[in-house]
One Martini backbone bead per residue (centre of mass of N, CA, C, O) as a GRO file, in nm:
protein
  130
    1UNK     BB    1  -4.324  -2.672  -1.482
    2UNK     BB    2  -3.980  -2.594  -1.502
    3UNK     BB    3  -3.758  -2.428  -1.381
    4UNK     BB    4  -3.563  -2.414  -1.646
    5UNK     BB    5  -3.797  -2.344  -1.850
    6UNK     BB    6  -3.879  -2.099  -1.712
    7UNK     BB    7  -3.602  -1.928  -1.726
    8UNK     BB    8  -3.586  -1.968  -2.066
    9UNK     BB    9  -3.840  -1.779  -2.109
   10UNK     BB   10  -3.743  -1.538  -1.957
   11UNK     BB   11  -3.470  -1.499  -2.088
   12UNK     BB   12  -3.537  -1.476  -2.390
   13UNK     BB   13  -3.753  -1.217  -2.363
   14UNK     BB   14  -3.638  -1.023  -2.107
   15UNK     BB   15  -3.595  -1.099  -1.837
   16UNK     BB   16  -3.667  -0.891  -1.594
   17UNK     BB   17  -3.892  -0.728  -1.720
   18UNK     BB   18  -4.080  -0.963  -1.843
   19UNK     BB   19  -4.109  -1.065  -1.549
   20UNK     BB   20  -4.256  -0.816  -1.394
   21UNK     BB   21  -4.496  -0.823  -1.584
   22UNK     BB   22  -4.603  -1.094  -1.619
   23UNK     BB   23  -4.668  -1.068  -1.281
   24UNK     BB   24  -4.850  -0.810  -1.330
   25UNK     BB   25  -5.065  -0.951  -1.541
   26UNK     BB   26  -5.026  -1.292  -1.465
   27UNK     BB   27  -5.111  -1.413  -1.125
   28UNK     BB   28  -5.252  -1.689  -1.221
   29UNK     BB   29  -4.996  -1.827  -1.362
   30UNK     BB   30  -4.713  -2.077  -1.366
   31UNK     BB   31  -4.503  -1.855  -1.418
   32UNK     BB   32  -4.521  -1.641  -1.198
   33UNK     BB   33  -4.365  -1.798  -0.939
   34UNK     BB   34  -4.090  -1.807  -1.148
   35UNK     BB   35  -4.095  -1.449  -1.158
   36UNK     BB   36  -4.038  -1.411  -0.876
   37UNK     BB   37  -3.798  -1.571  -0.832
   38UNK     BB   38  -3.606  -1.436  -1.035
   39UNK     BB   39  -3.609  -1.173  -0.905
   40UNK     BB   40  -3.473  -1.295  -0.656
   41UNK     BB   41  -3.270  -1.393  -0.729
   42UNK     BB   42  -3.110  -1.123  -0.870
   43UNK     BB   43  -3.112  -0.943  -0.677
   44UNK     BB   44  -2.942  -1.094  -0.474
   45UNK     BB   45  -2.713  -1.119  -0.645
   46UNK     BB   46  -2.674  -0.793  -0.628
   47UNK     BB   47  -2.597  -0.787  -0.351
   48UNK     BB   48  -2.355  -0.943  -0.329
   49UNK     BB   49  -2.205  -0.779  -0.560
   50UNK     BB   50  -2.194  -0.530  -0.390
   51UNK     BB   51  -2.074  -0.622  -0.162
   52UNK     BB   52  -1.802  -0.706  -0.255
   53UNK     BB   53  -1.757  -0.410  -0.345
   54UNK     BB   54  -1.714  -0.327  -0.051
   55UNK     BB   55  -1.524  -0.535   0.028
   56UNK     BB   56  -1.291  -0.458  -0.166
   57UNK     BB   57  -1.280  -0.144  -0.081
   58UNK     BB   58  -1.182  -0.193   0.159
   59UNK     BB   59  -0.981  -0.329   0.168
   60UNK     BB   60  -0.817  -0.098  -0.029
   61UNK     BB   61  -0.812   0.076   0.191
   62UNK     BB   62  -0.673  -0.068   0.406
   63UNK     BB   63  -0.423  -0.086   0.241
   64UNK     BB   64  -0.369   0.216   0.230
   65UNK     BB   65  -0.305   0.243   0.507
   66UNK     BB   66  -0.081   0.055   0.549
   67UNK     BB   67   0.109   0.212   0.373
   68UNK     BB   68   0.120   0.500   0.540
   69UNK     BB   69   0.214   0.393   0.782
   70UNK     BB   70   0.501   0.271   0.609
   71UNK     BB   71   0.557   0.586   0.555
   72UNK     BB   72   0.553   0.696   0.826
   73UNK     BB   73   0.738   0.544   0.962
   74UNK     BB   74   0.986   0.593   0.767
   75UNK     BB   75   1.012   0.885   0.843
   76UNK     BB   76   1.048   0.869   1.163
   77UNK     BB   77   1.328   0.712   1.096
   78UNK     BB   78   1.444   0.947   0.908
   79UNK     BB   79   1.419   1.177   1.146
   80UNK     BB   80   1.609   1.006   1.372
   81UNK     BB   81   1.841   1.008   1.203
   82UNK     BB   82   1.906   1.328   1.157
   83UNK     BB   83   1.840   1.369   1.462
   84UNK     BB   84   2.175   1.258   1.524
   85UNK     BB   85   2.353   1.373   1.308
   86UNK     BB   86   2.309   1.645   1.437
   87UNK     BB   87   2.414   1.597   1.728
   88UNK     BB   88   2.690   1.520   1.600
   89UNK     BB   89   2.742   1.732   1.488
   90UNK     BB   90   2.767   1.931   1.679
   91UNK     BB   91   2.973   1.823   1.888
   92UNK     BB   92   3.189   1.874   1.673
   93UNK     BB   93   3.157   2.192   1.663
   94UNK     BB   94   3.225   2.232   1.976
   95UNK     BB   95   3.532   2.089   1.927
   96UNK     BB   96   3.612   2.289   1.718
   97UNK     BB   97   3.573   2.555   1.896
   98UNK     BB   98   3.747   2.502   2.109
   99UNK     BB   99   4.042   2.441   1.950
  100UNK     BB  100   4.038   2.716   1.843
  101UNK     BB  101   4.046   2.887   2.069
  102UNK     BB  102   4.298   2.779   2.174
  103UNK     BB  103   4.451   2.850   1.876
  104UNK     BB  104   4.417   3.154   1.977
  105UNK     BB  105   4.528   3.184   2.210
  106UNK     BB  106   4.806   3.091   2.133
  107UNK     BB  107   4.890   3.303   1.884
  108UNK     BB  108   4.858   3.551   2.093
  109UNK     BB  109   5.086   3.465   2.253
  110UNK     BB  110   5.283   3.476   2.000
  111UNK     BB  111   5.234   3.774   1.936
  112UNK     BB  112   5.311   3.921   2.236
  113UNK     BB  113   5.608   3.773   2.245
  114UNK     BB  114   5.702   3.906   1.989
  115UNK     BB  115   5.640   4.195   2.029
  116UNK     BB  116   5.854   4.207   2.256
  117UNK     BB  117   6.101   4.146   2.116
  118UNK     BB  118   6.086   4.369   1.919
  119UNK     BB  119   6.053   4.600   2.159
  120UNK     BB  120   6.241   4.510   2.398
  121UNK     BB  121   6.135   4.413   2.642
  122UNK     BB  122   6.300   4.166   2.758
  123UNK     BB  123   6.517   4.291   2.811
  124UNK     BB  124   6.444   4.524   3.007
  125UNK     BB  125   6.358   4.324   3.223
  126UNK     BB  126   6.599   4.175   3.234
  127UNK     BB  127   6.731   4.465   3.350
  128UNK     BB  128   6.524   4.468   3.620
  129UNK     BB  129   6.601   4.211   3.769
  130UNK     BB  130   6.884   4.257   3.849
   0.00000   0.00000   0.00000
């Protein structure tokens, strides 16, 4: 009996169960040592498409992983940018209240200097100093 025919007698059967009772029934018969190979055959076919599937598994942890790296680089590469933003923001801010500040002791002095003319303060002044 050849390989051949024999893996077709038993896939005809009902594959591997019927390899292992033939081979658990019939331990001194010709097919029985192809029918233990066939099972070792099998058994491995089924081990490989495991790692396959572990190896595949891994792969797409490992791409989701890299994909998340890459989004957290995105958000501090976008977090360093608004606090850029923010810092010149603020710079602004204070040049524009240093100005307005100017711009209100200027306004002051121009209130107190009318209030002077309105109250005759400087005629006054200006006739105590002759």
């Amino acid at each position: 009996m050849d390989k051949a025919t024999a893996y077709k007698e038993i896939t005809d059967n009902g594959g591997e169960p019927y390899a292992r009772f033939f081979a658990s029934q019939n331990p001194d018969h010709p097919l029985t040592p192809f029918c233990h190979r066939y099972l070792f055959e099998k058994d491995l076919d089924a081990r490989i498409a495991a790692h396959d599937e572990q190896r595949g598994f891994a792969l797409k942890s490992l791409a989701q992983m890299e994909s998340s790296a890459h989004i957290a680089q995105a958000a501090a590469s976008a977090s360093r940018d608004a606090a850029s933003a923010a810092q010149t923001s603020a710079s602004s801010a204070r040049r524009s209240a240093f100005w307005t500040m100017v711009a209100a002791i200027a306004s002051a002095l121009g209130v107190v200097v009318n209030a002077a003319l309105n109250l005759g303060w400087l005629d006054w002044a200006r006739h105590i100093v002759r």
